[in-house]
Amino acid sequence: MLLSSTVNPAEIINQLFPNLWVFIAHIIATIILLILLSKWVYNPFRKAMRARRQKIQEMITDAADKQTKATIKEKTALEMLTTAKVDASSIISEARAEAEAKKHNLLDETKKEIVHLNEQARKELAKEKEQYQDDIRKAIINTAFDAAQHLLEKEINKEKHQKIIEDFIDNLN
Amino acid sequence: MNNKSFILANLIPDETQSGMGAWSYTILLPQLITIVITTFIIMMLSIGYYKRLKRLGPTDVPGGLVLFAEISIKWVEQQVVELMGPKYKSLTIYVMYLLLYIGIGNLMSVVGFESIATAYTVPLSMGLVTFIGIYYFGIKYHKIVFFKKYIVNPLELLTQFVPLISISFRLFGNLLGGSIIMALFSSLMGFIWGQIPYIGPVDLLSGVTLPFLSLYFDIFDGIIQAYIFAILTISYWALEIKEEGNKSSEERVVAVKRKPLSKKELKIAQKA
């Protein structure tokens, strides 16, 4: 209150007792303010709060969903990893065993092959030897026949005889 | 005196009259301007808040006026819910109106206007709403039992008007008292200043001391009285609701959830 009012008792009396214009102004102001605060302040505030709450709820639900999915995926990944490790070790041991077996087989086969080849070579050698011996024998027989034929056809003297022998020896070479 | 001159005579205070003879219900009081300006200020604040809020999305961070308004509205809503229960959440609008209207209306005295509550019509009108509210909640929750106390104790017929008188005169008296103290203090300072010889007519002593008094009586008192008026209003209403809350288990649960002011707190508030 302004100081000027307080020194005038008449004004205090008028301020203390009801006043029509102040009452009308107050009622109008009250109605205007109540409508205004409801329409432009409180209701928009509640609407905004609702929207914000809904958004936060959505984000929380979304985060929870994602977390659940991530947990499930993590579990699956861990299971897969464990299975993969078991599989890998079994594959490795199987491969090792197989490789060992193959190695042994190969060694056996190679040994057999060597023995077989040796045997075959020996046989072929013997065969070749036999064949050469036959050939030589046949050649000697033929040469003997040829020499006998020559002896029968020609007169035998010392010089001719020498020459035939030399030819024979040359043929042998 | 014709009709027109009668109306004009009643619009201007009669300086020659004293006592009840000076009273006229049609006199134009300076509080009228304060009411208009206060309404305009609250309107501007509301529009400002609404426009800024419209621009914000649900994920945007509020700031400035919007943030301050949201914290304040939430606080008021919390007070209403704690005292009266979530059912009466919509009364937040009325409490907001009381706080803003009385608070800003009282603060107008800082810039040279009359405080809104120094015209007793204003606190009386708001006190009447509180008073009618007590009857409304009393009859709604107690039905015919509400009037039983008047039969049992006829003195209640007198004491029923206590809330109306105390709530309205507290507001009016505090502000009027504050201004009277300031006027007396100003006179005292003027008197002391006048005793010092060879000093000019400018009262420097009042100029130095009065702002501190104004800080208390105009700003602090103006705001605290608005808060007390609003809290007392919903406390009176909440008491009527609370007393009823022993009938059904469901209602009891609601009553437990509410936290009305204790008698001690109420006494402190009434003394203020």
PDB file of C-alpha atoms in Angstrom, chain B residues 84-243:
ATOM      1  CA  MET B  84      -6.388 -33.351  -0.915  1.00  0.00           C
ATOM      2  CA  GLY B  85      -5.569 -36.528  -2.771  1.00  0.00           C
ATOM      3  CA  PRO B  86      -5.130 -37.273  -6.484  1.00  0.00           C
ATOM      4  CA  LYS B  87      -8.883 -37.007  -7.049  1.00  0.00           C
ATOM      5  CA  TYR B  88      -8.723 -33.230  -6.665  1.00  0.00           C
ATOM      6  CA  LYS B  89      -5.644 -32.718  -8.836  1.00  0.00           C
ATOM      7  CA  SER B  90      -7.572 -30.256 -11.003  1.00  0.00           C
ATOM      8  CA  LEU B  91      -7.728 -27.818  -8.041  1.00  0.00           C
ATOM      9  CA  THR B  92      -4.098 -27.073  -8.932  1.00  0.00           C
ATOM     10  CA  ILE B  93      -5.478 -24.441 -11.336  1.00  0.00           C
ATOM     11  CA  TYR B  94      -7.222 -22.594  -8.487  1.00  0.00           C
ATOM     12  CA  VAL B  95      -4.136 -22.785  -6.242  1.00  0.00           C
ATOM     13  CA  MET B  96      -1.971 -21.531  -9.121  1.00  0.00           C
ATOM     14  CA  TYR B  97      -4.426 -18.675  -9.598  1.00  0.00           C
ATOM     15  CA  LEU B  98      -4.278 -17.795  -5.881  1.00  0.00           C
ATOM     16  CA  LEU B  99      -0.478 -17.845  -5.789  1.00  0.00           C
ATOM     17  CA  LEU B 100      -0.055 -15.807  -8.971  1.00  0.00           C
ATOM     18  CA  TYR B 101      -2.894 -13.355  -8.388  1.00  0.00           C
ATOM     19  CA  ILE B 102      -2.057 -12.570  -4.765  1.00  0.00           C
ATOM     20  CA  GLY B 103       1.729 -12.852  -5.248  1.00  0.00           C
ATOM     21  CA  ILE B 104       2.036 -10.639  -8.325  1.00  0.00           C
ATOM     22  CA  GLY B 105      -0.761  -8.354  -7.076  1.00  0.00           C
ATOM     23  CA  ASN B 106       1.136  -7.739  -3.840  1.00  0.00           C
ATOM     24  CA  LEU B 107       4.458  -7.259  -5.605  1.00  0.00           C
ATOM     25  CA  MET B 108       2.932  -4.417  -7.630  1.00  0.00           C
ATOM     26  CA  SER B 109       3.482  -2.170  -4.627  1.00  0.00           C
ATOM     27  CA  VAL B 110       7.233  -2.353  -5.359  1.00  0.00           C
ATOM     28  CA  VAL B 111       6.665  -0.418  -8.593  1.00  0.00           C
ATOM     29  CA  GLY B 112       4.315   2.124  -7.076  1.00  0.00           C
ATOM     30  CA  PHE B 113       0.848   0.567  -7.411  1.00  0.00           C
ATOM     31  CA  GLU B 114      -1.468  -0.344  -4.557  1.00  0.00           C
ATOM     32  CA  SER B 115      -1.222  -3.947  -3.371  1.00  0.00           C
ATOM     33  CA  ILE B 116      -4.147  -5.985  -4.617  1.00  0.00           C
ATOM     34  CA  ALA B 117      -5.045  -7.262  -1.145  1.00  0.00           C
ATOM     35  CA  THR B 118      -5.225  -3.822   0.466  1.00  0.00           C
ATOM     36  CA  ALA B 119      -8.786  -3.558  -0.844  1.00  0.00           C
ATOM     37  CA  TYR B 120     -10.554  -5.916   1.576  1.00  0.00           C
ATOM     38  CA  THR B 121     -13.065  -6.821  -1.130  1.00  0.00           C
ATOM     39  CA  VAL B 122     -10.399  -8.959  -2.825  1.00  0.00           C
ATOM     40  CA  PRO B 123      -9.340 -11.117   0.170  1.00  0.00           C
ATOM     41  CA  LEU B 124     -12.965 -11.312   1.285  1.00  0.00           C
ATOM     42  CA  SER B 125     -14.087 -12.588  -2.124  1.00  0.00           C
ATOM     43  CA  MET B 126     -11.338 -15.206  -2.156  1.00  0.00           C
ATOM     44  CA  GLY B 127     -12.047 -16.052   1.484  1.00  0.00           C
ATOM     45  CA  LEU B 128     -15.702 -16.574   0.576  1.00  0.00           C
ATOM     46  CA  VAL B 129     -14.659 -19.129  -2.041  1.00  0.00           C
ATOM     47  CA  THR B 130     -12.668 -20.954   0.663  1.00  0.00           C
ATOM     48  CA  PHE B 131     -15.626 -20.704   3.042  1.00  0.00           C
ATOM     49  CA  ILE B 132     -18.096 -22.026   0.477  1.00  0.00           C
ATOM     50  CA  GLY B 133     -15.571 -24.757  -0.367  1.00  0.00           C
ATOM     51  CA  ILE B 134     -15.556 -25.878   3.282  1.00  0.00           C
ATOM     52  CA  TYR B 135     -19.347 -26.237   3.135  1.00  0.00           C
ATOM     53  CA  TYR B 136     -19.180 -27.967  -0.242  1.00  0.00           C
ATOM     54  CA  PHE B 137     -16.655 -30.599   0.902  1.00  0.00           C
ATOM     55  CA  GLY B 138     -18.321 -30.885   4.326  1.00  0.00           C
ATOM     56  CA  ILE B 139     -21.750 -31.608   2.869  1.00  0.00           C
ATOM     57  CA  LYS B 140     -20.324 -33.802   0.122  1.00  0.00           C
ATOM     58  CA  TYR B 141     -18.405 -36.074   2.506  1.00  0.00           C
ATOM     59  CA  HIS B 142     -20.399 -35.802   5.762  1.00  0.00           C
ATOM     60  CA  LYS B 143     -23.888 -35.334   4.274  1.00  0.00           C
ATOM     61  CA  ILE B 144     -26.376 -34.336   6.985  1.00  0.00           C
ATOM     62  CA  VAL B 145     -23.891 -35.206   9.766  1.00  0.00           C
ATOM     63  CA  PHE B 146     -22.021 -32.020   8.829  1.00  0.00           C
ATOM     64  CA  PHE B 147     -24.764 -29.962  10.542  1.00  0.00           C
ATOM     65  CA  LYS B 148     -24.830 -32.200  13.621  1.00  0.00           C
ATOM     66  CA  LYS B 149     -22.055 -30.222  15.301  1.00  0.00           C
ATOM     67  CA  TYR B 150     -24.232 -27.086  15.299  1.00  0.00           C
ATOM     68  CA  ILE B 151     -26.926 -28.906  17.241  1.00  0.00           C
ATOM     69  CA  VAL B 152     -24.484 -30.536  19.674  1.00  0.00           C
ATOM     70  CA  ASN B 153     -22.576 -27.308  20.244  1.00  0.00           C
ATOM     71  CA  PRO B 154     -24.425 -24.114  19.205  1.00  0.00           C
ATOM     72  CA  LEU B 155     -21.190 -22.140  19.636  1.00  0.00           C
ATOM     73  CA  GLU B 156     -20.080 -23.764  16.400  1.00  0.00           C
ATOM     74  CA  LEU B 157     -22.549 -21.438  14.677  1.00  0.00           C
ATOM     75  CA  LEU B 158     -20.224 -18.576  15.582  1.00  0.00           C
ATOM     76  CA  THR B 159     -16.921 -20.364  15.075  1.00  0.00           C
ATOM     77  CA  GLN B 160     -17.876 -21.510  11.587  1.00  0.00           C
ATOM     78  CA  PHE B 161     -17.080 -18.011  10.341  1.00  0.00           C
ATOM     79  CA  VAL B 162     -13.577 -18.083  11.822  1.00  0.00           C
ATOM     80  CA  PRO B 163     -11.898 -19.463   8.669  1.00  0.00           C
ATOM     81  CA  LEU B 164     -13.524 -16.753   6.528  1.00  0.00           C
ATOM     82  CA  ILE B 165     -12.509 -13.927   8.850  1.00  0.00           C
ATOM     83  CA  SER B 166      -9.050 -15.250   9.697  1.00  0.00           C
ATOM     84  CA  ILE B 167      -8.031 -16.103   6.136  1.00  0.00           C
ATOM     85  CA  SER B 168      -9.226 -12.808   4.652  1.00  0.00           C
ATOM     86  CA  PHE B 169      -8.126 -10.477   7.444  1.00  0.00           C
ATOM     87  CA  ARG B 170      -4.719 -12.168   7.675  1.00  0.00           C
ATOM     88  CA  LEU B 171      -3.959 -11.178   4.113  1.00  0.00           C
ATOM     89  CA  PHE B 172      -5.511  -7.714   4.375  1.00  0.00           C
ATOM     90  CA  GLY B 173      -4.089  -6.988   7.845  1.00  0.00           C
ATOM     91  CA  ASN B 174      -0.561  -8.110   7.054  1.00  0.00           C
ATOM     92  CA  LEU B 175      -0.266  -5.835   4.054  1.00  0.00           C
ATOM     93  CA  LEU B 176      -2.076  -2.909   5.680  1.00  0.00           C
ATOM     94  CA  GLY B 177       0.006  -3.368   8.843  1.00  0.00           C
ATOM     95  CA  GLY B 178       3.183  -3.465   6.804  1.00  0.00           C
ATOM     96  CA  SER B 179       2.359  -0.202   5.067  1.00  0.00           C
ATOM     97  CA  ILE B 180       1.371   1.470   8.368  1.00  0.00           C
ATOM     98  CA  ILE B 181       4.681   0.379   9.939  1.00  0.00           C
ATOM     99  CA  MET B 182       6.507   1.742   6.924  1.00  0.00           C
ATOM    100  CA  ALA B 183       4.590   5.042   7.130  1.00  0.00           C
ATOM    101  CA  LEU B 184       5.354   5.363  10.848  1.00  0.00           C
ATOM    102  CA  PHE B 185       8.992   4.472  10.279  1.00  0.00           C
ATOM    103  CA  SER B 186       9.210   6.999   7.485  1.00  0.00           C
ATOM    104  CA  SER B 187       7.763   9.694   9.803  1.00  0.00           C
ATOM    105  CA  LEU B 188      10.242   8.714  12.520  1.00  0.00           C
ATOM    106  CA  MET B 189      13.180   8.901  10.129  1.00  0.00           C
ATOM    107  CA  GLY B 190      11.903  12.282   8.877  1.00  0.00           C
ATOM    108  CA  PHE B 191      11.619  13.515  12.443  1.00  0.00           C
ATOM    109  CA  ILE B 192      15.174  12.351  13.318  1.00  0.00           C
ATOM    110  CA  TRP B 193      16.533  13.854  10.107  1.00  0.00           C
ATOM    111  CA  GLY B 194      14.782  17.126  10.923  1.00  0.00           C
ATOM    112  CA  GLN B 195      16.601  17.380  14.265  1.00  0.00           C
ATOM    113  CA  ILE B 196      19.986  17.590  12.558  1.00  0.00           C
ATOM    114  CA  PRO B 197      20.771  21.272  11.953  1.00  0.00           C
ATOM    115  CA  TYR B 198      21.937  22.733   8.612  1.00  0.00           C
ATOM    116  CA  ILE B 199      20.702  19.744   6.595  1.00  0.00           C
ATOM    117  CA  GLY B 200      18.670  20.105   3.430  1.00  0.00           C
ATOM    118  CA  PRO B 201      14.998  19.066   3.071  1.00  0.00           C
ATOM    119  CA  VAL B 202      15.841  15.720   1.331  1.00  0.00           C
ATOM    120  CA  ASP B 203      15.246  12.935   3.847  1.00  0.00           C
ATOM    121  CA  LEU B 204      18.292  10.756   3.220  1.00  0.00           C
ATOM    122  CA  LEU B 205      17.754   8.670   6.349  1.00  0.00           C
ATOM    123  CA  SER B 206      14.416   7.339   5.067  1.00  0.00           C
ATOM    124  CA  GLY B 207      15.970   6.785   1.661  1.00  0.00           C
ATOM    125  CA  VAL B 208      18.633   4.557   3.179  1.00  0.00           C
ATOM    126  CA  THR B 209      16.529   2.596   5.679  1.00  0.00           C
ATOM    127  CA  LEU B 210      13.131   2.202   3.974  1.00  0.00           C
ATOM    128  CA  PRO B 211      14.283  -0.053   1.075  1.00  0.00           C
ATOM    129  CA  PHE B 212      15.197  -2.751   3.608  1.00  0.00           C
ATOM    130  CA  LEU B 213      11.773  -2.521   5.205  1.00  0.00           C
ATOM    131  CA  SER B 214      10.197  -2.561   1.766  1.00  0.00           C
ATOM    132  CA  LEU B 215      12.155  -5.709   0.982  1.00  0.00           C
ATOM    133  CA  TYR B 216      10.430  -7.438   3.868  1.00  0.00           C
ATOM    134  CA  PHE B 217       6.952  -5.871   3.892  1.00  0.00           C
ATOM    135  CA  ASP B 218       6.436  -5.600   0.125  1.00  0.00           C
ATOM    136  CA  ILE B 219       8.359  -8.529  -1.353  1.00  0.00           C
ATOM    137  CA  PHE B 220       8.747 -11.179   1.347  1.00  0.00           C
ATOM    138  CA  ASP B 221       5.425 -10.536   3.054  1.00  0.00           C
ATOM    139  CA  GLY B 222       3.574 -10.263  -0.253  1.00  0.00           C
ATOM    140  CA  ILE B 223       4.836 -13.634  -1.469  1.00  0.00           C
ATOM    141  CA  ILE B 224       4.577 -15.459   1.859  1.00  0.00           C
ATOM    142  CA  GLN B 225       0.990 -14.284   2.343  1.00  0.00           C
ATOM    143  CA  ALA B 226       0.052 -15.618  -1.086  1.00  0.00           C
ATOM    144  CA  TYR B 227       1.546 -18.992  -0.142  1.00  0.00           C
ATOM    145  CA  ILE B 228      -0.211 -19.037   3.248  1.00  0.00           C
ATOM    146  CA  PHE B 229      -3.561 -18.106   1.729  1.00  0.00           C
ATOM    147  CA  ALA B 230      -3.305 -20.858  -0.878  1.00  0.00           C
ATOM    148  CA  ILE B 231      -2.091 -23.534   1.554  1.00  0.00           C
ATOM    149  CA  LEU B 232      -4.702 -22.645   4.169  1.00  0.00           C
ATOM    150  CA  THR B 233      -7.476 -22.788   1.587  1.00  0.00           C
ATOM    151  CA  ILE B 234      -6.656 -26.337   0.531  1.00  0.00           C
ATOM    152  CA  SER B 235      -5.917 -27.319   4.136  1.00  0.00           C
ATOM    153  CA  TYR B 236      -9.418 -26.241   5.238  1.00  0.00           C
ATOM    154  CA  TRP B 237     -10.921 -28.248   2.403  1.00  0.00           C
ATOM    155  CA  ALA B 238      -8.636 -31.224   3.062  1.00  0.00           C
ATOM    156  CA  LEU B 239      -9.718 -31.303   6.727  1.00  0.00           C
ATOM    157  CA  GLU B 240     -13.325 -31.830   5.662  1.00  0.00           C
ATOM    158  CA  ILE B 241     -12.303 -34.661   3.351  1.00  0.00           C
ATOM    159  CA  LYS B 242      -9.977 -36.231   5.918  1.00  0.00           C
ATOM    160  CA  GLU B 243     -12.505 -36.375   8.735  1.00  0.00           C
TER     161      GLU B 243
END
